PDB file of C-alpha atoms in Angstrom:
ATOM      1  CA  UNK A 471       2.262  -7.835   0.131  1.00  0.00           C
ATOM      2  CA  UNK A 472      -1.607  -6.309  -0.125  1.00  0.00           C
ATOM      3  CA  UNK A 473      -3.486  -5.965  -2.636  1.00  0.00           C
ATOM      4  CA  UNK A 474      -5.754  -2.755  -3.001  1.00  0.00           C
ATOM      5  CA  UNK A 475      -8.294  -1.123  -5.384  1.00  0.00           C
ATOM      6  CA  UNK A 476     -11.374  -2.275  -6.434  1.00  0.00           C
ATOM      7  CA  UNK A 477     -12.344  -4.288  -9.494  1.00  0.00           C
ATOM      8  CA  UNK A 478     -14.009  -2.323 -11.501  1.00  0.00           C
ATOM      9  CA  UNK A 479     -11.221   0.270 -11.200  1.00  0.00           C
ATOM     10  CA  UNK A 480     -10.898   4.188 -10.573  1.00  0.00           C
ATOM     11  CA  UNK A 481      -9.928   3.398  -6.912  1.00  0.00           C
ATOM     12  CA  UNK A 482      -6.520   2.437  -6.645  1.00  0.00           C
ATOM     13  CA  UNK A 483      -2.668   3.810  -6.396  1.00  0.00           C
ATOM     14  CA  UNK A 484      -1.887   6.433  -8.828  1.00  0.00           C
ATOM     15  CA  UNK A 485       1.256   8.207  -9.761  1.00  0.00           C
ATOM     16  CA  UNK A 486       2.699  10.452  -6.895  1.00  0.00           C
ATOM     17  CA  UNK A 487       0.793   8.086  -4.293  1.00  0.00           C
ATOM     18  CA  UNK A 488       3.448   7.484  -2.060  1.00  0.00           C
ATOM     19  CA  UNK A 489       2.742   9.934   0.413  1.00  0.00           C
ATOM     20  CA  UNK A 490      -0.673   8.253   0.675  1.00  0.00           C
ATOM     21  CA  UNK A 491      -0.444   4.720   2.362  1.00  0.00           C
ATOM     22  CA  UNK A 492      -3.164   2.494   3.025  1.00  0.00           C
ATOM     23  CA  UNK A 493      -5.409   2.987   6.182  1.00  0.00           C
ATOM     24  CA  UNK A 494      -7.223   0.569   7.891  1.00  0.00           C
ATOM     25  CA  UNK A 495     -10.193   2.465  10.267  1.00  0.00           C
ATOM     26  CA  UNK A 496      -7.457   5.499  10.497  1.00  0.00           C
ATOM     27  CA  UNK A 497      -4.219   3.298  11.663  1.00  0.00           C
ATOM     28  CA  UNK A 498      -1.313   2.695   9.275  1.00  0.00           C
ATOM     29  CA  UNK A 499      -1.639  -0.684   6.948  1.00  0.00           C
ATOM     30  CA  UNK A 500       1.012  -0.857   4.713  1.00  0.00           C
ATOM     31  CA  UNK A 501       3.332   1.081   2.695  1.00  0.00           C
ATOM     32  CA  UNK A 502       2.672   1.709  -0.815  1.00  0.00           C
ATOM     33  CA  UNK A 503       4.794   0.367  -3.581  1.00  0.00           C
ATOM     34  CA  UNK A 504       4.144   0.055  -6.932  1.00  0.00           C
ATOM     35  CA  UNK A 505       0.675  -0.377  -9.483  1.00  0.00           C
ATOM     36  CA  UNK A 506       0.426  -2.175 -12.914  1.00  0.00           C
ATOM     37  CA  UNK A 507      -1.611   0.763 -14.113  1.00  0.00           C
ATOM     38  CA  UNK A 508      -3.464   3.777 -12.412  1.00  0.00           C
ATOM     39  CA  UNK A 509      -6.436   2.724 -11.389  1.00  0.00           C
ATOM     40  CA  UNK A 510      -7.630   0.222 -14.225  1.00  0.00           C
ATOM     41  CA  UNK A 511     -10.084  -2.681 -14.153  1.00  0.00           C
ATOM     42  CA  UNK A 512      -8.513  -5.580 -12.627  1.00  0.00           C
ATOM     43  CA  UNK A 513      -5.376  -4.617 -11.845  1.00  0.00           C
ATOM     44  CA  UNK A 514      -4.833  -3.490  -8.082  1.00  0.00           C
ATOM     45  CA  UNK A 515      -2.235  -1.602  -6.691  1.00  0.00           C
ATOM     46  CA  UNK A 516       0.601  -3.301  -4.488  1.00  0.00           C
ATOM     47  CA  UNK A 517       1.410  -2.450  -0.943  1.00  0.00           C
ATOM     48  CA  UNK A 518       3.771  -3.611   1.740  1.00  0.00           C
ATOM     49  CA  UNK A 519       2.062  -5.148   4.537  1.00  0.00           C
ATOM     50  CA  UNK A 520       3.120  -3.150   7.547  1.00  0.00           C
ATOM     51  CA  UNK A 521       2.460  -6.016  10.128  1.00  0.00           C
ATOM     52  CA  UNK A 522       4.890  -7.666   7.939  1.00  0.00           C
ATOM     53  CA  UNK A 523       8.042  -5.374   8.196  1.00  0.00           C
ATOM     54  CA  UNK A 524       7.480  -3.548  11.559  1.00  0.00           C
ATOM     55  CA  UNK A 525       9.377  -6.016  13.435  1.00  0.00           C
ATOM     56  CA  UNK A 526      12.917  -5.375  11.930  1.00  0.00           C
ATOM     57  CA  UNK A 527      11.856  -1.562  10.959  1.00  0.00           C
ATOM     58  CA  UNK A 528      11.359  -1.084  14.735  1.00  0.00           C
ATOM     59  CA  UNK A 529      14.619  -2.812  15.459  1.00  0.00           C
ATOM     60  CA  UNK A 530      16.450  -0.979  13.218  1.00  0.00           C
ATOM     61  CA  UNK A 531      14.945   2.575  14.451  1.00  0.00           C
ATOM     62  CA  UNK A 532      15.188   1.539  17.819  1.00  0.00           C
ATOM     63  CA  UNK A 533      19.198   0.998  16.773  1.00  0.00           C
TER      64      UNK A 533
END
């Protein structure tokens, strides 16, 4: 799991973000799951890490 946003907040996942992953200098970084709230101080949005999952996602693709 990643964390994203930024601490002082208004940069973060919002509501109807899914189609919006995190990028990492323009390659794919994770998938994005869930936030505590949109965008607020101190609380950052979850992600999946991709590195993390690719491995039996590619297997199961590749099936």
């Amino acid at each position: 799991m990643v964390c994203a946003g930024h601490t002082s907040g208004g940069v973060d996942t919002c509501q109807d973000d899914s189609d919006r992953p995190p990028l990492t200098g323009g390659v794919l970084a994770g998938i994005t799951s869930w936030s505590r709230s949109r965008a607020a101080p101190g609380h950052p949005g979850f992600h999946t890490r991709l590195t993390t999952v690719s491995g039996p996602v590619t297997a199961h693709v590749g099936s």
